[in-house]
Coordinates of C-alpha atoms in Angstrom, one line a residue:
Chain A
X1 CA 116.2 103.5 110.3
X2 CA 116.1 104.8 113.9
X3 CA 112.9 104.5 115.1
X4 CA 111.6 105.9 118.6
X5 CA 108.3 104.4 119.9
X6 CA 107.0 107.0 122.5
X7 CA 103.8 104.8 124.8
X8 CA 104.2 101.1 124.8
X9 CA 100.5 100.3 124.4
X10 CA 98.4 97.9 122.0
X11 CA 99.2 100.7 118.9
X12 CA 103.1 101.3 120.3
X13 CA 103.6 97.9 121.0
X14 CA 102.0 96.0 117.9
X15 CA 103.9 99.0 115.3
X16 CA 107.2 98.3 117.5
X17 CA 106.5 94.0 116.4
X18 CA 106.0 94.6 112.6
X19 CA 108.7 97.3 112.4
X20 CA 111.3 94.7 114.0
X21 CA 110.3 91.5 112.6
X22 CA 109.9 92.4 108.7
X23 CA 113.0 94.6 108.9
X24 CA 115.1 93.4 112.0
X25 CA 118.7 94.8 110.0
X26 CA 117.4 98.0 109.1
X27 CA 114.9 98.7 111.0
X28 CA 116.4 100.2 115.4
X29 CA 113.3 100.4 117.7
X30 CA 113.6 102.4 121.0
X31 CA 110.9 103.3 123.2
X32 CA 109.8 105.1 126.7
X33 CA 106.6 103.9 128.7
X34 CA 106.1 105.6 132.0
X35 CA 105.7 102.3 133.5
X36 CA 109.3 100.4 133.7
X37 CA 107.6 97.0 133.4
X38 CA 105.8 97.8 130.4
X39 CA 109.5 98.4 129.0
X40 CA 110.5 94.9 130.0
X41 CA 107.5 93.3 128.7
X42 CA 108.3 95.7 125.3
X43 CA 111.8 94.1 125.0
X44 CA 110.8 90.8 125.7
X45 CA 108.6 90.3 123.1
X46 CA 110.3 92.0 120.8
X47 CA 108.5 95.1 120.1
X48 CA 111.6 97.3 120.9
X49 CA 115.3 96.9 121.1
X50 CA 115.5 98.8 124.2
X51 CA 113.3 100.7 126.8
X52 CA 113.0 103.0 129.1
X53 CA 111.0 105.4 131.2
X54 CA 113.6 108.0 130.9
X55 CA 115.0 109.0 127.8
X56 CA 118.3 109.8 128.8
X57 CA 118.9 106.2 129.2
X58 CA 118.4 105.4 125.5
X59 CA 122.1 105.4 124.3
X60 CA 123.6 108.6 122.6
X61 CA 124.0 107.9 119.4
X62 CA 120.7 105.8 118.8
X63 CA 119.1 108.9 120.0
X64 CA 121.3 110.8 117.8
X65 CA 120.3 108.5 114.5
X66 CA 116.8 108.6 115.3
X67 CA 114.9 109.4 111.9
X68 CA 111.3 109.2 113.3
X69 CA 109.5 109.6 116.9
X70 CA 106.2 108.3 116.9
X71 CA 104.0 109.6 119.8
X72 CA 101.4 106.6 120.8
X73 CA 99.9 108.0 124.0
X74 CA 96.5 109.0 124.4
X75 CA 95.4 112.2 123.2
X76 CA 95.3 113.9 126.1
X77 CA 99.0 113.8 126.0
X78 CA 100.6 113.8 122.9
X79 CA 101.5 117.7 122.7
X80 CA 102.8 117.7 126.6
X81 CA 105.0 114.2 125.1
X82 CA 106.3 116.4 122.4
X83 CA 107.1 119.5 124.5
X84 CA 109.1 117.5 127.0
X85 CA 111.1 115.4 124.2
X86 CA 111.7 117.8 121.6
X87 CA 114.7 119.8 123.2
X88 CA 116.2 115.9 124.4
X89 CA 116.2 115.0 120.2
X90 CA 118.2 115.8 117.0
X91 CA 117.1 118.2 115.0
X92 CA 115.9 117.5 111.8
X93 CA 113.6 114.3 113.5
X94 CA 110.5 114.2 112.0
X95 CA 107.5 113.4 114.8
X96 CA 104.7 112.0 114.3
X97 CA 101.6 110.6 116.1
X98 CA 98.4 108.0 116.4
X99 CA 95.6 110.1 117.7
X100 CA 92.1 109.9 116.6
X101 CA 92.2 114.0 116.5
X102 CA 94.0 116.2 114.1
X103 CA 93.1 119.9 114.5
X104 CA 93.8 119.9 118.4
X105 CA 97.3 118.2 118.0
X106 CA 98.9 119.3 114.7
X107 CA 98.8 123.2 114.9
X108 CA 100.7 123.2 118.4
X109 CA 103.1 120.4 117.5
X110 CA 104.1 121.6 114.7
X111 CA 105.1 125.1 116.3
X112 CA 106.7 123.2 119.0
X113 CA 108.9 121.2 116.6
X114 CA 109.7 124.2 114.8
X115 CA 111.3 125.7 117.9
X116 CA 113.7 123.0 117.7
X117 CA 114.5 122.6 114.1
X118 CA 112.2 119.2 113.9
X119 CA 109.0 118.2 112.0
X120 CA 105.6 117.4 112.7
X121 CA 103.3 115.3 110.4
X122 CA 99.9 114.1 112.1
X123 CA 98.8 110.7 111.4
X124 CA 96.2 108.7 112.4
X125 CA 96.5 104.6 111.8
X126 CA 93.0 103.5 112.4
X127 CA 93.4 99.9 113.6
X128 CA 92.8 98.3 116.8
X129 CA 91.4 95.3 118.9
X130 CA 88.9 95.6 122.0
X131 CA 92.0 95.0 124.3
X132 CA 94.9 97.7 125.7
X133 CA 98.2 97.8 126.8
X134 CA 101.8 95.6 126.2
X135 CA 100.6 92.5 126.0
X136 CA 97.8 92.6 123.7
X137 CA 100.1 94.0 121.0
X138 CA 99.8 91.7 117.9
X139 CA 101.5 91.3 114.5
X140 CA 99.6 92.7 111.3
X141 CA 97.5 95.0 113.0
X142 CA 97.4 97.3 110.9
X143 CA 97.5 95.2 107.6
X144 CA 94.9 96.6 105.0
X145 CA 93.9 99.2 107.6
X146 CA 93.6 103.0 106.3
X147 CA 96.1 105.2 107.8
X148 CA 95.8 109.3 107.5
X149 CA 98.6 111.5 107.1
X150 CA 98.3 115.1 106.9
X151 CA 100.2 116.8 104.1
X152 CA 103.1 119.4 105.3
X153 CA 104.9 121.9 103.7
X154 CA 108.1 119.4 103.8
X155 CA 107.0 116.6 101.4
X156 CA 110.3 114.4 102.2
X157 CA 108.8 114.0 105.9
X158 CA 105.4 113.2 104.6
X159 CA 106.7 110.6 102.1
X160 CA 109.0 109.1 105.4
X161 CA 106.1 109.0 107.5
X162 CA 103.9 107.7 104.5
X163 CA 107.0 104.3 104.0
X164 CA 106.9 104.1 107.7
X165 CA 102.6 103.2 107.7
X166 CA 103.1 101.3 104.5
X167 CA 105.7 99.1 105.9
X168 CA 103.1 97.9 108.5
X169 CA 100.4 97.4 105.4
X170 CA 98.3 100.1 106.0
X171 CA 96.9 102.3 103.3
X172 CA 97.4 105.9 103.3
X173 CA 94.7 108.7 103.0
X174 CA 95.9 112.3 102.7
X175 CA 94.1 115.2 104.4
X176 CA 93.8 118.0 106.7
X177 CA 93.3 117.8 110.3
X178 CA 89.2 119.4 109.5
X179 CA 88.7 117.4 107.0
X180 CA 90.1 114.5 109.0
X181 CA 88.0 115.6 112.1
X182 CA 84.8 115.7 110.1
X183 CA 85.0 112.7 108.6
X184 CA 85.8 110.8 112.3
X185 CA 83.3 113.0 113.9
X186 CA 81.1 111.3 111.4
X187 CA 82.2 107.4 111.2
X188 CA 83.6 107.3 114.5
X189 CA 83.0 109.8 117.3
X190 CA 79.6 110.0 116.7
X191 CA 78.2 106.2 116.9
X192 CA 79.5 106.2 119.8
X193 CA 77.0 109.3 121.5
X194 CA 74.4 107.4 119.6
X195 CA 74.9 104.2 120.3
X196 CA 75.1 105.2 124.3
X197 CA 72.3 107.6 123.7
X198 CA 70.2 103.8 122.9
X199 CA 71.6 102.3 126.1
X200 CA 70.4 105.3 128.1
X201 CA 67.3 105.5 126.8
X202 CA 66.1 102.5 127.9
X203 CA 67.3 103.3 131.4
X204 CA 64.6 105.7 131.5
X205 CA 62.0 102.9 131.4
X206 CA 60.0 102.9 134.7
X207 CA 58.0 100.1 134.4
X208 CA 59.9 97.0 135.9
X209 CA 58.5 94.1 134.1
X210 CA 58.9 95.9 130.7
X211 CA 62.6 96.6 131.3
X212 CA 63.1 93.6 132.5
X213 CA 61.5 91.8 129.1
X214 CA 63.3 94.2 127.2
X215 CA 67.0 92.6 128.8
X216 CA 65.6 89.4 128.3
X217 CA 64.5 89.7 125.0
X218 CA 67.3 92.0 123.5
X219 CA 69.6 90.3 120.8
X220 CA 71.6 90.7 117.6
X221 CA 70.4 94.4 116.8
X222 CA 70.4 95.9 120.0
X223 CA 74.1 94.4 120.6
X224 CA 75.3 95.9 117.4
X225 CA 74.0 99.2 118.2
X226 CA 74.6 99.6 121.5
X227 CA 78.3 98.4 121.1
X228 CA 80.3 101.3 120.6
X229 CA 78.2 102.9 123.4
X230 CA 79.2 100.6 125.7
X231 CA 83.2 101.3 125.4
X232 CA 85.8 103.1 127.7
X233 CA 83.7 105.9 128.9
X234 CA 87.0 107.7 129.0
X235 CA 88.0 107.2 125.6
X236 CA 84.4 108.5 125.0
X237 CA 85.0 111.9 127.0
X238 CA 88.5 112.3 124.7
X239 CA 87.2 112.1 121.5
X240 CA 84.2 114.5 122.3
X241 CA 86.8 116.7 124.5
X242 CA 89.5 117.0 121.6
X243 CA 87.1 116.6 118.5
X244 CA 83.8 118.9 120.0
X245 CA 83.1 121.3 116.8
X246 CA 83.4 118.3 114.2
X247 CA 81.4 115.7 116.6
X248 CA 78.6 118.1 117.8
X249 CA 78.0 119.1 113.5
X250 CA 77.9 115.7 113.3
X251 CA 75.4 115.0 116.2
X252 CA 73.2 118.4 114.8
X253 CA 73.2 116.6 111.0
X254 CA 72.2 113.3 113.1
X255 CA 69.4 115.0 114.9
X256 CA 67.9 116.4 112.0
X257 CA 67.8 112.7 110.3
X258 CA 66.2 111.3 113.0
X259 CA 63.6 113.8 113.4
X260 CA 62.5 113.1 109.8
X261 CA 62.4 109.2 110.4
X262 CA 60.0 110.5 113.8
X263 CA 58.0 112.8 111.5
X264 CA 57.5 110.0 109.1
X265 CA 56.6 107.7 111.4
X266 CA 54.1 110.4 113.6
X267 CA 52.0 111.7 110.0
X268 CA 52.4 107.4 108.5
X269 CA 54.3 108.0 105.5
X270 CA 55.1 104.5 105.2
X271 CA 55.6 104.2 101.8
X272 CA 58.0 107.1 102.0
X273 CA 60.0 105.8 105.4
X274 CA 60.0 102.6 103.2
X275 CA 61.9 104.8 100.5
X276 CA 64.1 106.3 103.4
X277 CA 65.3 102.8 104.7
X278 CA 65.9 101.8 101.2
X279 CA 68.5 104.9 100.8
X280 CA 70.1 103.9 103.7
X281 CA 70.3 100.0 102.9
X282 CA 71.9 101.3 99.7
X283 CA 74.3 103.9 101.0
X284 CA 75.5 101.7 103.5
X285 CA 77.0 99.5 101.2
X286 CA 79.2 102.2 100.0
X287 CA 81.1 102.4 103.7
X288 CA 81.3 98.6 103.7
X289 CA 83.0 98.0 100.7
Chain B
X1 CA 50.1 66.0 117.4
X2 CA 49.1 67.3 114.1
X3 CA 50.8 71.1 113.4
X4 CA 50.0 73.1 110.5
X5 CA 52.6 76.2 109.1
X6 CA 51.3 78.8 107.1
X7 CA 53.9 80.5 105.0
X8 CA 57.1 78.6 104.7
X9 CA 59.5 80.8 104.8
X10 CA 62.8 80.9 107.0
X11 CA 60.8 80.7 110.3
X12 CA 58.0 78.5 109.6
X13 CA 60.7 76.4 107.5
X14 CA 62.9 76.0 110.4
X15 CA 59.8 75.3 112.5
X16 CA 58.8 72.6 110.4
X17 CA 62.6 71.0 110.2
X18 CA 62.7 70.7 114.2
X19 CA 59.2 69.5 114.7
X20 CA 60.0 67.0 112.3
X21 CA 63.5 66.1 113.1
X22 CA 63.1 65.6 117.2
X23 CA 59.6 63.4 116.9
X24 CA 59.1 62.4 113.3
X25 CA 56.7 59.6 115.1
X26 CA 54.7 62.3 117.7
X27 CA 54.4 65.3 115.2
X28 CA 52.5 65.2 111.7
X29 CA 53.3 68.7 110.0
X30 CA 51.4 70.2 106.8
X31 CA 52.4 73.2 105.2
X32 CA 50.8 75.8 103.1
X33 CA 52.4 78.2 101.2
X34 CA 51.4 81.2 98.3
X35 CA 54.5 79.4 96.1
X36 CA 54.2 76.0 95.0
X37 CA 57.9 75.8 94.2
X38 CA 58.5 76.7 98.1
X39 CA 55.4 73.7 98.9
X40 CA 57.7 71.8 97.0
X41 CA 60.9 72.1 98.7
X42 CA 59.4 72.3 102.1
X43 CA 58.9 68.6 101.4
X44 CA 62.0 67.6 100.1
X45 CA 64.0 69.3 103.3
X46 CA 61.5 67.4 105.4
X47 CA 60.0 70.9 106.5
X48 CA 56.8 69.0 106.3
X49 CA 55.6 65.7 105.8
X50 CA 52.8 67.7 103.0
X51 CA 52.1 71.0 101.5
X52 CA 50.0 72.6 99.6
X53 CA 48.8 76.2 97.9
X54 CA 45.6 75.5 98.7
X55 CA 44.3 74.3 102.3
X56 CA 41.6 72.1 100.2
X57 CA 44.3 69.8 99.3
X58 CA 45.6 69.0 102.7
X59 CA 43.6 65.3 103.2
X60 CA 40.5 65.9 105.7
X61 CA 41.3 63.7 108.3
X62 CA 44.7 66.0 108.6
X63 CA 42.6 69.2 108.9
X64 CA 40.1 67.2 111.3
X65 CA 43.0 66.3 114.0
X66 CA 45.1 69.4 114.0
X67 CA 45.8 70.8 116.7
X68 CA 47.8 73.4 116.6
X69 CA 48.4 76.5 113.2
X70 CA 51.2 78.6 113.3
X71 CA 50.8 81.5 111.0
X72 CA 54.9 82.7 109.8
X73 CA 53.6 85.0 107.5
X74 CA 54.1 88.8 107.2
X75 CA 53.0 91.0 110.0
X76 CA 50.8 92.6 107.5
X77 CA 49.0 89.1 106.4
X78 CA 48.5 87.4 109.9
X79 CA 45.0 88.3 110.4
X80 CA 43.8 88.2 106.8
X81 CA 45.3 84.7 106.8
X82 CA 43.7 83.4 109.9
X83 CA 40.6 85.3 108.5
X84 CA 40.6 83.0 105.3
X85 CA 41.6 79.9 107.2
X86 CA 39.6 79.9 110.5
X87 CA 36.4 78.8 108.5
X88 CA 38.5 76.0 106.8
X89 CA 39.7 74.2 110.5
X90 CA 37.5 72.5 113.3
X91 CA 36.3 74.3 116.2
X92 CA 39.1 73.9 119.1
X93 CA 41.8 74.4 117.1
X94 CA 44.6 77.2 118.2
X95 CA 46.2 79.5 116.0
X96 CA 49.8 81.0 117.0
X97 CA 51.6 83.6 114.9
X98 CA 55.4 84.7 114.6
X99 CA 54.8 88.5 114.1
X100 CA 57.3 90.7 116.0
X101 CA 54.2 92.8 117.3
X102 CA 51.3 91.7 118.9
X103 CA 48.6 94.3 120.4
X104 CA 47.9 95.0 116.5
X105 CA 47.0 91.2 116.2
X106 CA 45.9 89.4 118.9
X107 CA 42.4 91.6 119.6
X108 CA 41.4 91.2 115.9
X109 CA 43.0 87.4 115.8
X110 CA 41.0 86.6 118.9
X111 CA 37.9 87.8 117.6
X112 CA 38.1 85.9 114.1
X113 CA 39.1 83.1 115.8
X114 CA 36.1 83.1 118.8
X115 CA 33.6 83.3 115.8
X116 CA 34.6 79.4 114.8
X117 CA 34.9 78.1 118.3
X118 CA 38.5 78.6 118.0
X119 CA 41.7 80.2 119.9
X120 CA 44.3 82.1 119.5
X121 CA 47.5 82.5 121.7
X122 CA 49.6 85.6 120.2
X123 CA 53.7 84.5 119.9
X124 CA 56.8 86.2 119.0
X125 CA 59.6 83.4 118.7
X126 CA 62.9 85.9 118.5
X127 CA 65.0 84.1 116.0
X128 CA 66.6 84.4 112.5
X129 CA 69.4 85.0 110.5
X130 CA 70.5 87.8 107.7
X131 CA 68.7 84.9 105.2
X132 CA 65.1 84.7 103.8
X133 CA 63.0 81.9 102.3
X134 CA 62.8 78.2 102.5
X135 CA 66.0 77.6 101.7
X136 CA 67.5 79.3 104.4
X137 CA 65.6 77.0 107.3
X138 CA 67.8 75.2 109.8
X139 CA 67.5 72.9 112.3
X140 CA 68.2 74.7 116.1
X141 CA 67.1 78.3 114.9
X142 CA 65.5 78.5 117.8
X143 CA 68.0 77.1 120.7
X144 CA 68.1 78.9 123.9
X145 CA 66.5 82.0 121.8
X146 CA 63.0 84.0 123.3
X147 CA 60.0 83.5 123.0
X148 CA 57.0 85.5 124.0
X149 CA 53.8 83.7 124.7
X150 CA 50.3 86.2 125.7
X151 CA 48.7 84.5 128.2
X152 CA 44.8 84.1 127.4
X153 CA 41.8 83.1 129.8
X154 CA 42.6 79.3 128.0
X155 CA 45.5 78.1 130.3
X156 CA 45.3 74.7 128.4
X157 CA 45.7 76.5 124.9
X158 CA 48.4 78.6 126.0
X159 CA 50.0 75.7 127.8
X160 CA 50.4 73.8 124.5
X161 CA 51.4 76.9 122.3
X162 CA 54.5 77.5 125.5
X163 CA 54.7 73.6 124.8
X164 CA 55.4 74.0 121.2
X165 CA 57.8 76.4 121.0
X166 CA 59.7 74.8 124.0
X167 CA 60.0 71.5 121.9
X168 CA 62.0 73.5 119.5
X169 CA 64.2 75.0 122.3
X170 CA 63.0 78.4 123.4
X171 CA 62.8 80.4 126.9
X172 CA 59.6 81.3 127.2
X173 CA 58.4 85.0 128.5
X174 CA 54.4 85.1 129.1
X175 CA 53.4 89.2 129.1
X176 CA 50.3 91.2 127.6
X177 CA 50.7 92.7 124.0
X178 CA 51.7 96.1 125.4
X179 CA 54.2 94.9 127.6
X180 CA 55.7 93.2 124.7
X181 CA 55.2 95.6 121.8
X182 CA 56.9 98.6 124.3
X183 CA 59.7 95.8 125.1
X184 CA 60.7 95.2 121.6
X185 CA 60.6 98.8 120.5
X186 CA 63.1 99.8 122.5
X187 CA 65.4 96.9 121.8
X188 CA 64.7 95.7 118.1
X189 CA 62.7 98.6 116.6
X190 CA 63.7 101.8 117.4
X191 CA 67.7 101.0 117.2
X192 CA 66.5 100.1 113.0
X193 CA 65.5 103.8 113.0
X194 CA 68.1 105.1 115.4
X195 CA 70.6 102.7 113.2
X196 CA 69.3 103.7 109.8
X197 CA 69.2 108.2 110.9
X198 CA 72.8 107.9 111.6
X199 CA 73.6 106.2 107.9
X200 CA 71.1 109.5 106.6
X201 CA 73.1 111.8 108.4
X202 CA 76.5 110.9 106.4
X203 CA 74.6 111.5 103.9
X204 CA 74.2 114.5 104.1
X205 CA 77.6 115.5 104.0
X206 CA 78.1 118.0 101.2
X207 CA 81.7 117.7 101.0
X208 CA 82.7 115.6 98.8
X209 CA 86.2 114.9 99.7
X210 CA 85.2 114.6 103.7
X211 CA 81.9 111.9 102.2
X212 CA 85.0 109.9 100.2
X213 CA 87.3 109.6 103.1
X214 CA 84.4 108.9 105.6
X215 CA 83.5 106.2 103.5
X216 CA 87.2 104.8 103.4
X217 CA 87.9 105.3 107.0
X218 CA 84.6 103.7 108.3
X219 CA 85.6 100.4 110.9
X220 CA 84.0 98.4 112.4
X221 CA 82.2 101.6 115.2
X222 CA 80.3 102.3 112.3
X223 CA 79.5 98.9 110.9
X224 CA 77.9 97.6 113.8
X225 CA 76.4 101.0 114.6
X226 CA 74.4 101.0 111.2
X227 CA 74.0 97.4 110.5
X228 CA 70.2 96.8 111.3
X229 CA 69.8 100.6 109.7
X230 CA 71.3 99.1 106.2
X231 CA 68.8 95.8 106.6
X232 CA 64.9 95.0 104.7
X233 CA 63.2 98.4 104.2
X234 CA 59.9 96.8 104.2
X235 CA 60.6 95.0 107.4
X236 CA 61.7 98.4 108.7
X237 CA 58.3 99.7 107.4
X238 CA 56.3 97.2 108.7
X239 CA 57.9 97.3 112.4
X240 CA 56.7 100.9 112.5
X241 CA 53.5 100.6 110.8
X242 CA 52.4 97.7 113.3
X243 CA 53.9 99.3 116.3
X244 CA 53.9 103.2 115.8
X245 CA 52.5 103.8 119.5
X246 CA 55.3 102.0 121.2
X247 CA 58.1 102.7 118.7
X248 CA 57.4 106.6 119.0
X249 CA 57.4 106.4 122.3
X250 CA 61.0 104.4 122.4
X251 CA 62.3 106.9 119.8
X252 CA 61.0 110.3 122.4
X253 CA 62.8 108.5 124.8
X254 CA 65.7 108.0 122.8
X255 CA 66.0 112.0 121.3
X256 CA 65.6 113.1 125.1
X257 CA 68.8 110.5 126.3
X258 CA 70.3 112.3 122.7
X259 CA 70.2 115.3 123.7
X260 CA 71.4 115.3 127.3
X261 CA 74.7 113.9 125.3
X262 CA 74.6 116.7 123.2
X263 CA 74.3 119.1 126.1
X264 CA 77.0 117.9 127.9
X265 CA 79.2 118.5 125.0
X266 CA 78.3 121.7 124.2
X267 CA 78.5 122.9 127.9
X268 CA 82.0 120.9 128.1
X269 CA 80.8 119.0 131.1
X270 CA 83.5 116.4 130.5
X271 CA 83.6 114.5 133.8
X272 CA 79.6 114.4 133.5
X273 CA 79.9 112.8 130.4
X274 CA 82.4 110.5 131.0
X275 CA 80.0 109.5 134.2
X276 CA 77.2 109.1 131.6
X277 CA 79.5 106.7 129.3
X278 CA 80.8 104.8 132.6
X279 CA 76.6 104.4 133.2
X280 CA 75.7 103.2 129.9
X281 CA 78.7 101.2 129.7
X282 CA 77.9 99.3 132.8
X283 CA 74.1 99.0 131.9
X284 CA 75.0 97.7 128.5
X285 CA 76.3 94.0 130.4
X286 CA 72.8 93.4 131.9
X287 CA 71.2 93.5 128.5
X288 CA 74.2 90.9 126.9
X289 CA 74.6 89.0 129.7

């Protein structure tokens, strides 16, 4: 299979390693980064064939071959990716992409795909380290992960771009791009308002000694929580930028949660906040298992 | 030096082990402990060299030279334990607690403890693991970890207790009870409540099919976010019903940083709220460094 791998970053990079190594005879890997080192750090470790920041440098016939394009820039740019390769490829190729939003990406690539006879079928592999770019790609990234593919009215793509995810271990969940965005919005995009909502809060302390025994004295639980909050600010923006309806329901469902816990506290009903924190002990096994 | 532990439980355990361990020849250690299984093993980790249910079978000329008790029971039990003991030590004789809030017990400590010619120096050792109970104690729990000590009008008293908890390895931090009680509910106790309200708001999720894949696409972003949420409900409770003043205070803080997130969102302010991520993101390193 003919496989194009569009941003050669730690999720282009690390998909372009398992694709090659498990199946180096079947298995072609092009790919375009817009940065012409990148593309010589891709082929030297063996996460593509060949690279290039220009597409019309990728032989003919690989292009012509090509079964599957998958788009592994940030979000911001995965439709303009698609607009600009779509009239360069075969028709018939099925695209697909990585990003952590459905609902903003799949509606206008699928009608640009259209245009040229080709497919679009969203995914969204969730796996990743703390690091970026080439050289943190890594083999088995995306073992055990889940992986969500949103169904299409052409079930052979969906099933190509299911193998494809498979064949790098991951395990498949079928939705649409709402349900998807809800359930990210939730899980994902929301911790991390929260969790920077903790860090911020204690900026507003104005007495000096107390905020300065507060950064002495913080450990395990405030570095948990405060984690996600404490990431790229501009991965942050995106998510909240391309996912705003799901994440702000989920930040509204939030707010009315903690206000109970506050309410709880402010009329002491401990027995019942007792009660509360041993629903959530409970129900937070059900995510971690 | 002759150190008694009330309530032998992962702290005092651990206590015990290190006082023993570093100067088996200096320290003398007796235990007591509501569970005479837990009495039992104390003395077969080398916890402490004796231990008993009942403070009348500790031998007299123990009782007569101590010099320091550290209470590791409950928050809830500190004072009613010092209560029932003070009467039962010689005058001069400092009691130190573990609780994780201290303006709700060191005025009424100090007063039982005044009544018998006695101290009390208020202490909140900040160590532990995700275990409970005897068994659990190790040796270095309390390496390089924090320590607050409330200075008293008794430099010498408080001198010793700072002396004590250095021997086992801690930094110490001397501020009043408020200082320490606002501190810790911004870094330990309000992220429990902030943690647990986010695991409540997934549940409230009424779509089944978005709940299921939420709880099958949840990483790590949400494990750490709702870790200390998911943790001892009474703990939870008892945090809160010790230090309600501070932790409502921490958790008004925390709605008002909430909702200027939310704000931003809904008013697509996107470069703001990348600014405010890039802020918390950089504030986060002063805390874990």
């Amino acid at each position: 299979m003919n496989i194009g791998i569009v941003g050669l970053g730690l999720i282009g990079g690390s998909l372009g390693l398992d694709l090659l190594a498990s199946s180096p005879d079947r298995n072609y890997v092009w790919g375009i980064s817009r940065n012409i080192n990148t593309c010589k750090q891709a082929e030297a470790i063996a996460a593509v064939n060949i690279a290039s920041t220009d597409i019309a440098e990728i032989p003919d016939q690989v292009i012509e071959q090509t079964d599957i394009v998958v788009v592994c820039t940030p979000i911001a740019t995965i439709v303009p990716t698609i607009r600009s390769l779509a009239p360069k490829l075969p028709a018939n190729v099925i695209f697909t992409d990585v990003g952590s939003v459905k609902s903003a990406i799949v509606k206008p690539a699928a009608e640009i795909c259209q245009q040229f006879g080709q497919i679009f079928i969203g995914s969204h592999p969730m796996a990743g380290t703390a690091f970026q770019g080439i050289l943190a790609a890594e083999r088995n990234l995306f073992q055990n992960r889940p992986c969500v593919v949103v169904p299409d009215a052409d079930p052979v793509a969906v099933a190509k771009v299911r193998s494809l995810w498979q064949s790098v271990g991951m395990n498949i969940y079928e939705c649409s791009p709402e349900e998807h965005d809800q359930a990210v919005a939730m899980i994902s995009h929301a911790p991390v308002m929260i969790s920077a909502s903790l860090i911020a809060a204690c900026g507003q302390q104005r007495d000096f000694k107390v905020l300065q025994l507060a950064q002495n004295l913080a450990s395990s639980g405030f570095r948990d929580t405060s984690r996600v909050g404490g990431g790229n600010p501009e991965l942050g923006r995106l998510m909240a930028e391309y996912n705003q309806k799901a994440l702000l329901g989920s930040l509204q469902a939030y707010q009315k949660s903690l206000q109970q816990v506050i309410a709880l506290i402010e009329t002491e009903q401990w027995q019942e906040l007792e009660t509360f924190l041993a629903t959530t002990q409970r129900d937070r096994e059900i995510y971690m298992s």
